C-alpha cells in the first residue's frame, strides 16, 4: 500500500468528520438526553449490531459498565452480541434474524433504551430488535449511514437516528465510534457534572 493511498483514507475520514459534525451534533445530543433520562430512572441500555457494529456495541457497553474517562459508578449497559450460547441457540432453533429480538424480549423493559447499530440501516436482525423494543415501550437510538435504510422508517418521533452522511462502510463505522465516544462523554457529564480535568 502506498503512502498516498493511506493518506487518502486519513483525509477522507477527517473530511467526513468535519462535514458531519454540525449535522450530527443535534441527534447525538438528543441521544445523550434520552440515555441520561433512562439511566437516571434506573433503566438500562441494550445494544445490538452485526460485524464491526457488534464490536461497537461491546465497546459502548464496556465504556458504561467500566468507565469512559473518569472514575464513577458502573452504569447498566449490555451488548446483545456476546453470549455465544444464547445467540447460537436462537439462530439454530429459530433464525439468525431473531438473535437480538429474542434477547430484547427477555431483557428489555419499558423505559430502557436500545442502541441499534447498522451502517446500512437495513440489517433484518437489528430491525427485528427495534420492533421488539418498540413493543416493550423502549426508546431507540439508531446509529446508521447510507441514508438510514429501512430503520429510519420504523423509528418513532421519540427515537433518535444518528445517520452518518456517507455511503462507505469503513467511514461510517469511524464516525459511529466517534459518536459513541461523544455519547459516553455526554452521559458522564449529564450524570456527574463537569469533569474538573476538562
C-alpha positions as CSV (number, residue, x, y, z in Angstrom):
1,X,0.0,0.0,0.0
2,X,1.4,3.4,-1.0
3,X,1.7,6.3,1.4
4,X,-0.6,8.2,-1.0
5,X,-3.4,5.6,-0.6
6,X,-3.0,5.7,3.2
7,X,-3.1,9.5,3.2
8,X,-6.3,9.3,1.1
9,X,-8.0,7.2,3.8
10,X,-7.0,9.6,6.6
11,X,-8.0,12.7,4.6
12,X,-11.4,11.2,3.6
13,X,-12.1,10.2,7.2
14,X,-11.1,13.6,8.6
15,X,-13.1,15.5,6.0
16,X,-16.2,13.4,6.8
17,X,-15.9,14.1,10.5
18,X,-15.6,17.8,9.8
19,X,-18.6,18.0,7.5
20,X,-20.7,15.6,9.6
21,X,-20.1,17.4,12.9
22,X,-22.7,20.1,12.5
23,X,-25.3,17.7,11.1
24,X,-24.8,15.0,13.8
25,X,-24.4,17.3,16.9
26,X,-28.1,17.6,17.5
27,X,-29.0,13.9,17.2
28,X,-26.0,12.9,19.3
29,X,-27.2,15.5,22.0
30,X,-30.7,14.0,21.8
31,X,-29.3,10.5,22.2
32,X,-27.4,11.7,25.3
33,X,-30.6,13.2,26.8
34,X,-32.6,10.0,26.1
35,X,-29.9,7.8,27.7
36,X,-29.4,10.1,30.6
37,X,-33.1,10.1,31.4
38,X,-33.3,6.3,31.2
39,X,-30.2,5.8,33.4
40,X,-31.4,8.4,35.9
41,X,-34.7,6.5,36.2
42,X,-33.0,3.2,36.9
43,X,-33.3,1.8,33.4
44,X,-30.6,0.2,31.2
45,X,-29.3,0.3,27.7
46,X,-29.2,-2.8,25.4
47,X,-27.1,-2.7,22.2
48,X,-27.1,-4.7,19.1
49,X,-25.4,-4.9,15.7
50,X,-23.5,-7.2,13.4
51,X,-19.8,-7.5,12.5
52,X,-18.0,-4.2,13.2
53,X,-21.2,-2.8,14.6
54,X,-21.2,-5.7,17.1
55,X,-17.8,-4.6,18.2
56,X,-19.1,-1.1,18.6
57,X,-21.9,-2.4,20.9
58,X,-19.4,-4.2,23.1
59,X,-17.1,-1.1,23.1
60,X,-20.1,1.1,24.2
61,X,-21.2,-1.3,27.0
62,X,-17.6,-1.6,28.2
63,X,-17.3,2.2,28.5
64,X,-20.5,2.4,30.6
65,X,-20.1,-0.6,32.8
66,X,-16.4,0.1,33.3
67,X,-15.6,3.8,32.7
68,X,-15.1,6.2,29.9
69,X,-12.6,8.9,31.0
70,X,-13.3,9.4,34.7
71,X,-13.9,7.3,37.8
72,X,-17.6,6.8,38.5
73,X,-20.1,4.1,39.5
74,X,-20.8,1.5,36.8
75,X,-23.8,2.2,34.5
76,X,-26.1,-0.6,33.3
77,X,-25.5,-1.4,29.6
78,X,-25.4,-4.8,27.9
79,X,-24.2,-5.8,24.4
80,X,-26.6,-8.4,23.0
81,X,-23.7,-9.7,20.8
82,X,-21.6,-11.5,23.4
83,X,-23.3,-14.7,24.6
84,X,-22.5,-17.3,22.1
85,X,-24.7,-19.9,23.7
86,X,-27.8,-17.7,23.5
87,X,-27.0,-16.5,20.0
88,X,-26.3,-19.9,18.5
89,X,-29.3,-21.5,20.3
90,X,-31.7,-18.9,18.9
91,X,-30.0,-19.0,15.4
92,X,-30.3,-22.8,15.4
93,X,-33.8,-23.2,16.8
94,X,-35.4,-20.1,15.2
95,X,-33.4,-17.9,12.8
96,X,-30.3,-15.7,13.0
97,X,-32.7,-12.8,12.3
98,X,-34.1,-13.4,15.8
99,X,-30.9,-13.4,17.9
100,X,-31.3,-9.8,19.0
101,X,-35.1,-9.5,19.2
102,X,-35.5,-12.5,21.5
103,X,-32.9,-11.0,23.8
104,X,-34.8,-7.7,23.8
105,X,-38.0,-9.7,24.7
106,X,-36.1,-11.4,27.5
107,X,-34.2,-8.4,29.0
108,X,-35.9,-5.3,27.8
109,X,-38.4,-3.3,29.9
110,X,-40.4,-0.2,29.4
111,X,-38.1,2.8,29.7
112,X,-35.0,1.0,28.6
113,X,-33.0,2.1,25.6
114,X,-32.0,0.0,22.6
115,X,-28.8,1.2,20.8
116,X,-29.3,-0.3,17.3
117,X,-26.3,-0.1,15.0
118,X,-26.3,-0.8,11.3
119,X,-24.2,1.0,8.8
120,X,-26.8,0.4,6.0
121,X,-29.8,0.7,8.2
122,X,-31.1,-2.5,6.6
123,X,-30.0,-5.3,9.0
124,X,-33.0,-7.5,9.4
125,X,-31.9,-8.8,12.8
126,X,-31.4,-5.2,14.1
127,X,-34.8,-4.1,12.6
128,X,-36.4,-7.1,14.4
129,X,-34.8,-6.0,17.6
130,X,-36.1,-2.4,17.1
131,X,-39.7,-3.7,16.6
132,X,-39.4,-5.9,19.7
133,X,-38.1,-2.8,21.7
134,X,-41.0,-0.6,20.5
135,X,-43.5,-3.3,21.5
136,X,-41.9,-3.0,25.0
137,X,-42.2,0.8,25.1
138,X,-38.4,1.2,24.9
139,X,-36.8,4.1,23.1
140,X,-34.3,3.6,20.2
141,X,-31.0,5.3,19.5
142,X,-30.0,4.2,16.0
143,X,-26.6,4.6,14.5
144,X,-26.9,4.3,10.7
145,X,-25.4,5.6,7.5
146,X,-26.3,5.4,3.7
147,X,-29.5,7.5,4.3
148,X,-30.7,5.4,7.2
149,X,-32.1,2.5,5.2
150,X,-35.3,0.7,6.4
151,X,-34.5,1.5,10.0
152,X,-35.4,5.2,9.6
153,X,-38.9,4.3,8.5
154,X,-39.8,2.4,11.7
155,X,-38.4,4.8,14.3
156,X,-40.9,7.0,16.1
157,X,-40.7,10.7,16.9
158,X,-39.4,9.8,20.4
159,X,-36.4,7.9,18.9
160,X,-33.1,9.2,17.6
161,X,-31.4,8.4,14.3
162,X,-27.7,9.4,14.1
163,X,-27.3,8.9,10.4
164,X,-23.7,9.4,9.0
165,X,-23.9,11.2,5.7
166,X,-21.7,8.8,3.7
167,X,-22.0,5.5,1.7
168,X,-18.7,3.8,2.5
169,X,-19.0,1.3,5.4
170,X,-15.5,2.0,6.8
171,X,-16.1,5.8,7.0
172,X,-19.5,5.3,8.6
173,X,-18.0,3.0,11.2
174,X,-15.3,5.5,12.0
175,X,-17.9,8.2,12.7
176,X,-20.1,5.7,14.7
177,X,-17.2,5.2,17.1
178,X,-16.7,9.0,17.5
179,X,-20.4,9.3,18.1
180,X,-20.3,6.6,20.7
181,X,-17.4,8.4,22.5
182,X,-19.4,11.7,22.4
183,X,-22.4,9.9,23.9
184,X,-20.3,8.3,26.7
185,X,-18.8,11.7,27.5
186,X,-22.2,13.3,27.4
187,X,-23.7,10.8,29.7
188,X,-20.9,11.2,32.2
189,X,-21.2,15.0,32.1
190,X,-25.0,14.8,32.5
191,X,-24.9,12.3,35.4
192,X,-21.9,13.6,37.3
193,X,-21.3,17.2,36.2
194,X,-18.3,18.8,34.5
195,X,-15.1,17.0,34.9
196,X,-12.6,19.2,36.8
197,X,-9.9,17.9,34.5
198,X,-11.7,19.2,31.3
